[in-house]
Amino acid sequence: MFPLADAPARPPPDSLAIVQGERRWSWRELDRRSAAWAARLRERGVRPDDLVAFAFPNGPDFLALVFGVYRAGATPAPLSPKLPLAERDAILALMRPAVFVDGVESDAPLPVATPRPAPIAQSWKACTSGGSTGRPKVIVDGRPAAFPRGMSFIGLPGSGGKALVAGPLYHNAPFSAAVFALWSGAAIVSLDRFDAETCLAIIARERVEWALMVPTMMHRILRLPEAVRRSYDLTRWRMVVHTAAPMAPWLKRAWIDEFGPDHIWEAYGATEGLARTFIGGREWLERPGSVGKAGGGARFRILGPDGEDLPAGVEGEIYAMPPGGPGSSYRYIGAERRATADGWESVGDVGRLDEDGYLYLADRRADLIISGGVNVWPAEVEAALLRHPAIRSCAVVGVADEDLGECVHAIVEADDAALNLSILREFLTPHLTRDKHPRSLEIQNAPVRDDAGKARKVLLKETSK
């Protein structure tokens, strides 16, 4: 079943491997379907180290195809099934995969196949990005589809059990968590879409032990009435890892108050895999706001606008060096690295290091709003907005202003039809200085962020002009 070298012993064939809704696949079924996908891909001309692009929704078929790609010796390149055709075609033209498998094919009959060995792909994933810049790019991981025994997804439990991966599997973090969990012998629970109470019901019913979420999901869980939260038996749920977007400190404290400091963990790291951090709630309470220290031999530097090293405590652009040295963790298709002459790289995040090497994030360099000479980080404003009981999700962007250069514009998903800018600014007064308050407001009844916690800020900015 496992295409990854030195994988742990296989789980019993009839034990549970994947759950989604009413669909429950055993390891035997996952083995059979992934072998059949490998045969289908070979029939279509896929060779070792080819990229195989596909656009499947969450579920067993997604994961069967991923492991089928590995069994063909190739590299999976997942795409969102919700992409507009023009955007999808632009990515495919850039990527030039050996084949593209549409989600419709998940229902097509697959050949009966006998598993056969294949070379290990030199890259275990090729994920796409471009939500913040608006320009598509493909990030081909530098690691082969073979991992040492005991390796897990940035600190997640090593083997067995049951894991909920709440976000869309085509995104890097959910994809990585699901693959590593299956490789280690854990069963995966995935969702069609995220709903807070439904999620808790599934965690209780399936006796989930750990979950990967984004802060938006956790915010919605805490917004449920206490009686609703208490109605589900969550005693087996011992760990949640959040990633993909900054988590407001007040929200993390609220989660710790609800579930305890040992329940919550935060992971930070870009798809490029330059460096990763991991910090638990207990350690976070000692260093509020930190995302942890670089692990596995990776290193961070904070550089100023002229490329100078900044001292501890001073914000600047975050540069990282992966454990394997310059250029070892990935390669781009459709983009150029942002790197110093000696090979330290940045993905555009801004933050600071303390004296002990703990990293604190501010926001993305490209998202900084300069309003009347004042630097406004959207993440800070978004954290304050989410305190309002009527706001379910939000995003903050800068829009052109003749007087200030840029002004703060907020897009919110809200329950309260009476909410307006005046009410909101009054609410924000205890939490933000006046120069960081939104000067314009857009209210909608649909989520501002997707289930991966991402907001397409380039598009939001364009539509807000």
Short mmCIF file of C-alpha atoms in Angstrom, two decimals:
data_model
loop_
_atom_site.label_atom_id
_atom_site.label_comp_id
_atom_site.label_asym_id
_atom_site.label_seq_id
_atom_site.Cartn_x
_atom_site.Cartn_y
_atom_site.Cartn_z
CA MET A 1 0.00 0.00 0.00
CA PHE A 2 2.63 2.52 1.07
CA PRO A 3 4.73 3.97 -1.74
CA LEU A 4 6.98 5.75 0.75
CA ALA A 5 10.26 4.14 1.70
CA ASP A 6 10.67 2.65 5.19
CA ALA A 7 6.99 3.16 6.01
CA PRO A 8 5.65 1.69 9.26
CA ALA A 9 3.91 -1.68 9.28
CA ARG A 10 0.66 -1.68 7.38
CA PRO A 11 -2.55 -1.36 9.38
CA PRO A 12 -4.90 -4.35 9.25
CA PRO A 13 -6.46 -4.39 5.74
CA ASP A 14 -10.03 -4.19 7.02
CA SER A 15 -9.39 -1.40 9.52
CA LEU A 16 -10.57 2.13 8.80
CA ALA A 17 -8.44 4.39 6.59
CA ILE A 18 -10.64 7.29 5.39
CA VAL A 19 -13.96 8.76 6.54
CA GLN A 20 -15.99 11.42 4.81
CA GLY A 21 -19.67 11.70 5.56
CA GLU A 22 -21.21 8.28 5.01
CA ARG A 23 -18.20 7.03 3.03
CA ARG A 24 -15.89 4.78 5.03
CA TRP A 25 -12.94 3.19 3.25
CA SER A 26 -10.77 0.44 4.66
CA TRP A 27 -7.06 0.20 3.99
CA ARG A 28 -7.87 -2.67 1.63
CA GLU A 29 -10.10 -0.38 -0.44
CA LEU A 30 -7.53 2.43 -0.44
CA ASP A 31 -4.87 -0.07 -1.51
CA ARG A 32 -7.06 -1.41 -4.34
CA ARG A 33 -8.09 2.01 -5.63
CA SER A 34 -4.62 3.53 -5.47
CA ALA A 35 -3.17 0.56 -7.40
CA ALA A 36 -5.91 1.00 -10.02
CA TRP A 37 -5.14 4.72 -10.33
CA ALA A 38 -1.46 3.92 -10.81
CA ALA A 39 -2.39 1.57 -13.66
CA ARG A 40 -4.67 4.20 -15.23
CA LEU A 41 -1.94 6.83 -15.06
CA ARG A 42 0.59 4.52 -16.70
CA GLU A 43 -1.95 3.84 -19.45
CA ARG A 44 -2.14 7.59 -20.02
CA GLY A 45 1.62 7.82 -20.42
CA VAL A 46 2.71 9.00 -16.97
CA ARG A 47 6.36 8.30 -16.32
CA PRO A 48 8.49 8.58 -13.16
CA ASP A 49 8.92 12.15 -11.91
CA ASP A 50 6.14 13.52 -14.13
CA LEU A 51 3.74 16.02 -12.59
CA VAL A 52 0.15 14.76 -12.37
CA ALA A 53 -2.33 17.61 -11.92
CA PHE A 54 -5.83 16.94 -10.66
CA ALA A 55 -8.85 18.83 -9.34
CA PHE A 56 -10.82 16.62 -6.96
CA PRO A 57 -13.00 17.60 -4.01
CA ASN A 58 -12.16 16.31 -0.54
CA GLY A 59 -12.74 12.63 0.05
CA PRO A 60 -11.41 9.11 -0.42
CA ASP A 61 -11.01 9.50 -4.19
CA PHE A 62 -8.66 12.44 -3.70
CA LEU A 63 -6.37 10.42 -1.44
CA ALA A 64 -6.58 7.26 -3.56
CA LEU A 65 -5.40 9.26 -6.56
CA VAL A 66 -2.55 10.83 -4.57
CA PHE A 67 -1.25 7.42 -3.55
CA GLY A 68 -1.84 6.17 -7.09
CA VAL A 69 0.43 8.97 -8.35
CA TYR A 70 3.11 7.88 -5.89
CA ARG A 71 2.72 4.26 -6.99
CA ALA A 72 3.35 5.40 -10.56
CA GLY A 73 6.56 7.09 -9.39
CA ALA A 74 5.19 10.56 -10.16
CA THR A 75 4.48 13.79 -8.26
CA PRO A 76 0.94 14.88 -7.29
CA ALA A 77 -0.02 18.48 -8.14
CA PRO A 78 -3.43 19.20 -6.56
CA LEU A 79 -5.60 22.08 -7.81
CA SER A 80 -8.77 23.56 -6.39
CA PRO A 81 -11.87 22.12 -8.10
CA LYS A 82 -13.45 25.57 -7.62
CA LEU A 83 -10.92 27.44 -9.76
CA PRO A 84 -12.39 29.46 -12.63
CA LEU A 85 -11.51 27.76 -15.91
CA ALA A 86 -9.32 30.64 -17.04
CA GLU A 87 -7.27 30.52 -13.84
CA ARG A 88 -7.02 26.74 -13.93
CA ASP A 89 -5.88 26.79 -17.55
CA ALA A 90 -3.25 29.43 -16.76
CA ILE A 91 -1.82 27.21 -14.01
CA LEU A 92 -1.84 24.13 -16.24
CA ALA A 93 -0.11 26.05 -19.05
CA LEU A 94 2.56 27.07 -16.56
CA MET A 95 2.89 23.66 -14.92
CA ARG A 96 2.71 21.52 -18.09
CA PRO A 97 1.80 18.29 -16.27
CA ALA A 98 1.95 14.92 -17.99
CA VAL A 99 -1.81 14.58 -17.44
CA PHE A 100 -4.63 16.52 -15.85
CA VAL A 101 -7.30 14.45 -14.10
CA ASP A 102 -10.65 16.18 -13.71
CA GLY A 103 -12.83 15.39 -10.72
CA VAL A 104 -15.42 13.81 -13.02
CA GLU A 105 -12.99 10.94 -13.55
CA SER A 106 -13.30 9.89 -9.92
CA ASP A 107 -16.57 8.16 -10.85
CA ALA A 108 -15.17 6.42 -13.93
CA PRO A 109 -14.37 2.69 -13.76
CA LEU A 110 -10.73 1.97 -13.02
CA PRO A 111 -8.75 -1.01 -14.30
CA VAL A 112 -8.15 -4.02 -12.12
CA ALA A 113 -4.48 -3.75 -11.30
CA THR A 114 -1.76 -5.78 -9.67
CA PRO A 115 0.55 -3.51 -7.65
CA ARG A 116 4.01 -3.24 -9.10
CA PRO A 117 7.10 -1.41 -7.86
CA ALA A 118 7.98 2.00 -9.23
CA PRO A 119 10.83 4.44 -8.69
CA ILE A 120 10.38 6.91 -5.85
CA ALA A 121 9.46 10.35 -7.17
CA GLN A 122 12.12 13.00 -6.60
CA SER A 123 9.45 15.42 -5.38
CA TRP A 124 6.57 14.34 -3.17
CA LYS A 125 4.26 17.31 -3.98
CA ALA A 126 3.85 20.29 -6.25
CA CYS A 127 1.39 22.75 -4.75
CA THR A 128 0.21 26.01 -6.27
CA SER A 129 0.18 29.50 -4.86
CA GLY A 130 -0.73 32.97 -6.02
CA GLY A 131 -3.59 33.99 -3.76
CA SER A 132 -1.71 36.94 -2.28
CA THR A 133 0.15 38.09 -5.38
CA GLY A 134 -2.43 37.26 -8.01
CA ARG A 135 0.25 35.58 -10.13
CA PRO A 136 0.07 31.79 -10.27
CA LYS A 137 3.15 29.81 -9.39
CA VAL A 138 3.93 26.17 -8.70
CA ILE A 139 6.11 25.18 -5.75
CA VAL A 140 7.78 21.83 -6.38
CA ASP A 141 9.00 20.36 -3.10
CA GLY A 142 12.66 19.45 -2.92
CA ARG A 143 12.16 16.24 -0.93
CA PRO A 144 11.55 12.84 -2.52
CA ALA A 145 8.48 10.72 -1.77
CA ALA A 146 10.43 8.84 0.89
CA PHE A 147 10.66 9.86 4.52
CA PRO A 148 12.58 8.49 7.49
CA ARG A 149 10.71 6.41 10.04
CA GLY A 150 9.14 8.55 12.74
CA MET A 151 8.83 11.70 10.61
CA SER A 152 5.43 13.39 10.92
CA PHE A 153 3.73 16.56 9.83
CA ILE A 154 5.46 19.27 11.92
CA GLY A 155 5.00 17.55 15.23
CA LEU A 156 1.69 15.76 14.76
CA PRO A 157 1.33 12.37 16.46
CA GLY A 158 3.42 9.68 14.86
CA SER A 159 1.21 6.66 14.29
CA GLY A 160 -2.27 5.22 14.53
CA GLY A 161 -5.34 6.99 15.83
CA LYS A 162 -7.76 9.16 13.94
CA ALA A 163 -7.07 12.62 12.51
CA LEU A 164 -9.47 15.31 11.30
CA VAL A 165 -8.09 17.40 8.46
CA ALA A 166 -10.72 20.11 8.31
CA GLY A 167 -9.56 22.17 5.33
CA PRO A 168 -9.48 21.58 1.58
CA LEU A 169 -6.95 18.86 0.77
CA TYR A 170 -5.61 20.69 -2.29
CA HIS A 171 -4.00 23.26 0.02
CA ASN A 172 -0.46 22.57 1.16
CA ALA A 173 -0.97 22.13 4.92
CA PRO A 174 -4.06 19.86 4.75
CA PHE A 175 -2.46 17.90 1.92
CA SER A 176 0.74 17.39 3.91
CA ALA A 177 -1.10 16.48 7.11
CA ALA A 178 -3.31 13.93 5.35
CA VAL A 179 -0.44 12.24 3.50
CA PHE A 180 1.78 12.03 6.58
CA ALA A 181 -1.07 10.77 8.74
CA LEU A 182 -1.96 7.99 6.31
CA TRP A 183 1.69 7.12 5.87
CA SER A 184 2.02 6.75 9.65
CA GLY A 185 -1.06 4.52 9.87
CA ALA A 186 -3.63 7.02 11.16
CA ALA A 187 -7.15 7.13 9.74
CA ILE A 188 -8.18 10.41 8.09
CA VAL A 189 -11.49 12.22 8.56
CA SER A 190 -12.17 14.95 6.01
CA LEU A 191 -15.12 17.30 5.50
CA ASP A 192 -17.14 18.41 2.48
CA ARG A 193 -17.20 21.89 3.98
CA PHE A 194 -16.61 23.34 7.42
CA ASP A 195 -19.51 23.98 9.79
CA ALA A 196 -18.60 24.50 13.43
CA GLU A 197 -21.26 22.37 15.11
CA THR A 198 -21.12 19.65 12.47
CA CYS A 199 -17.36 19.53 12.98
CA LEU A 200 -17.74 19.00 16.74
CA ALA A 201 -20.35 16.32 16.12
CA ILE A 202 -17.95 14.47 13.80
CA ILE A 203 -15.06 14.80 16.26
CA ALA A 204 -17.26 13.28 18.96
CA ARG A 205 -18.77 10.55 16.77
CA GLU A 206 -15.48 9.45 15.20
CA ARG A 207 -13.48 9.83 18.42
CA VAL A 208 -10.97 12.07 16.68
CA GLU A 209 -7.67 12.46 18.53
CA TRP A 210 -6.08 15.38 16.68
CA ALA A 211 -7.16 17.93 14.13
CA LEU A 212 -5.64 20.42 11.71
CA MET A 213 -7.59 23.69 11.51
CA VAL A 214 -7.20 27.35 10.65
CA PRO A 215 -7.99 30.18 13.09
CA THR A 216 -11.25 31.03 11.30
CA MET A 217 -12.58 27.55 12.11
CA MET A 218 -11.53 27.80 15.74
CA HIS A 219 -13.15 31.22 16.02
CA ARG A 220 -16.44 29.75 14.78
CA ILE A 221 -16.26 26.85 17.22
CA LEU A 222 -15.80 29.24 20.15
CA ARG A 223 -18.73 31.35 18.92
CA LEU A 224 -21.09 28.39 19.38
CA PRO A 225 -23.22 28.66 22.53
CA GLU A 226 -21.53 27.02 25.48
CA ALA A 227 -24.43 24.57 25.84
CA VAL A 228 -23.84 23.39 22.26
CA ARG A 229 -20.11 22.90 22.81
CA ARG A 230 -20.72 21.02 26.05
CA SER A 231 -23.24 18.70 24.42
CA TYR A 232 -20.53 16.78 22.55
CA ASP A 233 -18.10 14.31 24.08
CA LEU A 234 -14.71 15.69 23.07
CA THR A 235 -12.66 13.78 25.63
CA ARG A 236 -10.67 11.89 22.97
CA TRP A 237 -9.79 15.12 21.14
CA ARG A 238 -6.44 15.93 22.69
CA MET A 239 -4.80 18.21 20.13
CA VAL A 240 -5.53 20.86 17.54
CA VAL A 241 -2.84 22.32 15.29
CA HIS A 242 -3.57 25.63 13.61
CA THR A 243 -1.73 27.06 10.65
CA ALA A 244 -2.16 29.02 7.37
CA ALA A 245 -3.02 32.41 8.91
CA PRO A 246 -2.13 34.44 12.03
CA MET A 247 -4.22 33.74 15.12
CA ALA A 248 -5.25 36.71 17.23
CA PRO A 249 -3.71 36.46 20.72
CA TRP A 250 -7.09 37.04 22.38
CA LEU A 251 -8.53 34.14 20.38
CA LYS A 252 -5.70 31.82 21.37
CA ARG A 253 -6.16 32.74 25.03
CA ALA A 254 -9.88 32.01 24.71
CA TRP A 255 -9.10 28.58 23.23
CA ILE A 256 -6.64 27.84 26.03
CA ASP A 257 -9.30 28.83 28.58
CA GLU A 258 -11.75 26.46 26.91
CA PHE A 259 -9.56 23.41 26.20
CA GLY A 260 -6.33 23.94 28.17
CA PRO A 261 -2.82 24.95 27.09
CA ASP A 262 -1.71 21.46 26.08
CA HIS A 263 -4.53 21.16 23.54
CA ILE A 264 -3.44 23.90 21.14
CA TRP A 265 -0.35 23.97 18.91
CA GLU A 266 0.66 26.39 16.19
CA ALA A 267 2.71 25.61 13.09
CA TYR A 268 4.28 28.24 10.85
CA GLY A 269 6.04 27.64 7.57
CA ALA A 270 5.55 28.50 3.91
CA THR A 271 4.88 25.96 1.18
CA GLU A 272 8.47 26.55 0.08
CA GLY A 273 9.60 24.62 3.16
CA LEU A 274 12.46 26.98 4.00
CA ALA A 275 11.92 26.75 7.76
CA ARG A 276 9.17 25.60 10.09
CA THR A 277 8.25 26.42 13.64
CA PHE A 278 6.03 24.66 16.14
CA ILE A 279 4.83 25.95 19.51
CA GLY A 280 2.41 24.60 22.10
CA GLY A 281 -0.02 26.60 24.17
CA ARG A 282 1.96 26.23 27.39
CA GLU A 283 5.12 27.61 25.79
CA TRP A 284 3.08 30.30 24.02
CA LEU A 285 1.80 31.59 27.36
CA GLU A 286 5.42 32.21 28.31
CA ARG A 287 6.03 34.08 25.03
CA PRO A 288 2.64 35.44 23.90
CA GLY A 289 2.45 36.07 20.17
CA SER A 290 5.39 33.86 19.21
CA VAL A 291 5.10 31.12 16.58
CA GLY A 292 8.13 29.30 18.02
CA LYS A 293 11.72 28.68 16.98
CA ALA A 294 13.08 27.29 13.71
CA GLY A 295 13.42 23.52 13.93
CA GLY A 296 15.31 20.76 12.18
CA GLY A 297 18.44 22.79 11.56
CA ALA A 298 16.71 25.67 9.73
CA ARG A 299 17.62 29.28 10.62
CA PHE A 300 16.01 32.74 10.51
CA ARG A 301 17.39 36.23 9.95
CA ILE A 302 15.54 39.55 10.10
CA LEU A 303 16.74 42.03 7.46
CA GLY A 304 16.02 45.71 7.02
CA PRO A 305 15.16 47.54 3.78
CA ASP A 306 18.83 47.81 2.81
CA GLY A 307 19.61 44.19 3.55
CA GLU A 308 21.13 44.87 6.95
CA ASP A 309 20.67 42.44 9.85
CA LEU A 310 18.31 43.86 12.45
CA PRO A 311 18.74 43.36 16.18
CA ALA A 312 16.44 41.29 18.37
CA GLY A 313 13.07 42.89 18.86
CA VAL A 314 13.13 44.98 15.67
CA GLU A 315 10.66 44.14 12.89
CA GLY A 316 11.88 43.49 9.38
CA GLU A 317 11.56 41.00 6.55
CA ILE A 318 11.99 37.36 7.57
CA TYR A 319 14.68 35.45 5.69
CA ALA A 320 15.32 31.75 6.20
CA MET A 321 17.93 29.13 5.41
CA PRO A 322 16.69 25.53 5.09
CA PRO A 323 18.64 22.70 6.75
CA GLY A 324 19.98 21.49 3.40
CA GLY A 325 21.41 24.86 2.43
CA PRO A 326 20.49 27.35 -0.31
CA GLY A 327 17.96 26.12 -2.87
CA SER A 328 17.49 22.72 -1.23
CA SER A 329 13.85 22.82 -0.19
CA TYR A 330 11.94 23.60 -3.42
CA ARG A 331 11.96 24.98 -6.93
CA TYR A 332 9.51 27.43 -8.50
CA ILE A 333 7.69 27.13 -11.77
CA GLY A 334 6.53 30.60 -12.80
CA ALA A 335 8.33 32.72 -10.20
CA GLU A 336 11.78 33.85 -9.11
CA ARG A 337 13.27 33.36 -5.67
CA ARG A 338 13.64 36.40 -3.42
CA ALA A 339 17.08 35.75 -2.01
CA THR A 340 20.23 37.41 -0.70
CA ALA A 341 23.57 36.93 -2.42
CA ASP A 342 24.47 34.21 0.09
CA GLY A 343 21.24 32.25 -0.44
CA TRP A 344 18.92 33.31 2.41
CA GLU A 345 15.34 33.48 1.11
CA SER A 346 12.13 35.33 1.90
CA VAL A 347 8.51 34.66 1.02
CA GLY A 348 7.52 38.19 2.03
CA ASP A 349 6.59 37.77 5.68
CA VAL A 350 7.51 40.44 8.22
CA GLY A 351 8.34 39.82 11.87
CA ARG A 352 10.96 39.92 14.61
CA LEU A 353 13.12 37.57 16.64
CA ASP A 354 13.61 37.81 20.39
CA GLU A 355 16.92 37.27 22.15
CA ASP A 356 16.32 33.52 22.32
CA GLY A 357 15.46 33.08 18.64
CA TYR A 358 11.68 32.91 18.98
CA LEU A 359 9.86 34.31 15.94
CA TYR A 360 6.98 36.81 16.12
CA LEU A 361 4.99 37.57 12.94
CA ALA A 362 3.59 40.94 11.89
CA ASP A 363 2.04 40.27 8.45
CA ARG A 364 2.99 39.92 4.80
CA ARG A 365 5.17 42.68 3.38
CA ALA A 366 2.90 43.03 0.33
CA ASP A 367 -0.17 43.59 2.53
CA LEU A 368 1.23 46.50 4.56
CA ILE A 369 -1.00 49.60 4.43
CA ILE A 370 0.71 52.98 4.75
CA SER A 371 -2.01 55.44 5.70
CA GLY A 372 -0.98 59.04 6.30
CA GLY A 373 2.54 57.84 7.09
CA VAL A 374 1.34 55.25 9.61
CA ASN A 375 2.16 51.58 9.02
CA VAL A 376 -0.98 49.46 9.44
CA TRP A 377 -0.69 45.69 9.42
CA PRO A 378 -4.00 44.14 8.28
CA ALA A 379 -3.59 41.17 10.63
CA GLU A 380 -3.76 43.49 13.65
CA VAL A 381 -6.96 45.15 12.43
CA GLU A 382 -8.51 41.78 11.51
CA ALA A 383 -7.78 40.42 14.99
CA ALA A 384 -9.62 43.38 16.51
CA LEU A 385 -12.56 43.09 14.12
CA LEU A 386 -13.09 39.44 15.01
CA ARG A 387 -13.77 40.44 18.60
CA HIS A 388 -17.12 41.87 17.47
CA PRO A 389 -19.80 39.25 18.18
CA ALA A 390 -21.55 39.82 14.84
CA ILE A 391 -18.46 39.34 12.65
CA ARG A 392 -17.83 35.80 11.46
CA SER A 393 -14.90 36.42 9.11
CA CYS A 394 -13.06 39.42 7.73
CA ALA A 395 -10.21 40.75 5.62
CA VAL A 396 -8.54 44.16 5.61
CA VAL A 397 -6.91 45.79 2.58
CA GLY A 398 -5.57 49.20 1.68
CA VAL A 399 -7.38 51.23 -0.96
CA ALA A 400 -6.17 54.39 -2.65
CA ASP A 401 -6.97 57.69 -0.93
CA GLU A 402 -6.09 61.16 -2.28
CA ASP A 403 -5.35 62.57 1.16
CA LEU A 404 -3.75 59.65 3.03
CA GLY A 405 -2.24 57.71 0.14
CA GLU A 406 -4.07 54.60 1.33
CA CYS A 407 -6.88 54.05 3.79
CA VAL A 408 -7.96 50.96 5.70
CA HIS A 409 -10.90 49.14 4.11
CA ALA A 410 -12.61 46.25 5.90
CA ILE A 411 -14.63 43.47 4.27
CA VAL A 412 -16.64 41.54 6.86
CA GLU A 413 -19.07 38.65 6.98
CA ALA A 414 -21.58 39.74 9.60
CA ASP A 415 -24.78 38.49 11.22
CA ASP A 416 -26.06 41.93 12.22
CA ALA A 417 -27.81 43.89 9.47
CA ALA A 418 -27.61 47.03 11.64
CA LEU A 419 -23.81 46.97 11.76
CA ASN A 420 -22.28 50.07 10.19
CA LEU A 421 -18.96 51.89 10.11
CA SER A 422 -19.81 54.23 12.97
CA ILE A 423 -20.81 51.37 15.28
CA LEU A 424 -17.75 49.38 14.30
CA ARG A 425 -15.30 52.23 14.88
CA GLU A 426 -16.76 52.83 18.33
CA PHE A 427 -16.39 49.12 19.12
CA LEU A 428 -12.74 49.14 17.98
CA THR A 429 -11.70 52.14 20.09
CA PRO A 430 -10.48 50.09 23.10
CA HIS A 431 -8.52 47.75 20.82
CA LEU A 432 -6.93 49.93 18.09
CA THR A 433 -5.58 53.45 17.80
CA ARG A 434 -7.82 55.67 15.68
CA ASP A 435 -5.38 55.82 12.76
CA LYS A 436 -5.77 52.07 12.31
CA HIS A 437 -9.58 52.10 12.23
CA PRO A 438 -11.28 51.19 8.94
CA ARG A 439 -12.39 54.27 7.01
CA SER A 440 -14.66 52.24 4.77
CA LEU A 441 -16.66 49.09 5.34
CA GLU A 442 -18.12 46.40 3.12
CA ILE A 443 -20.56 43.90 4.65
CA GLN A 444 -21.49 40.58 3.07
CA ASN A 445 -23.31 37.45 4.16
CA ALA A 446 -20.82 35.02 2.60
CA PRO A 447 -17.46 33.96 4.12
CA VAL A 448 -14.59 36.32 3.34
CA ARG A 449 -12.05 33.53 3.76
CA ASP A 450 -12.12 30.02 2.37
CA ASP A 451 -11.88 26.84 4.45
CA ALA A 452 -8.09 27.06 4.24
CA GLY A 453 -8.24 30.40 6.04
CA LYS A 454 -7.13 32.28 2.93
CA ALA A 455 -8.49 35.55 1.55
CA ARG A 456 -7.69 36.53 -2.04
CA LYS A 457 -6.58 40.03 -1.10
CA VAL A 458 -5.50 41.02 -4.58
CA LEU A 459 -9.04 40.40 -5.84
CA LEU A 460 -10.61 41.99 -2.76
CA LYS A 461 -8.52 45.10 -3.29
CA GLU A 462 -9.49 45.29 -6.96
CA THR A 463 -13.21 44.94 -6.25
CA SER A 464 -13.04 47.48 -3.42
CA LYS A 465 -11.63 50.34 -5.50
#
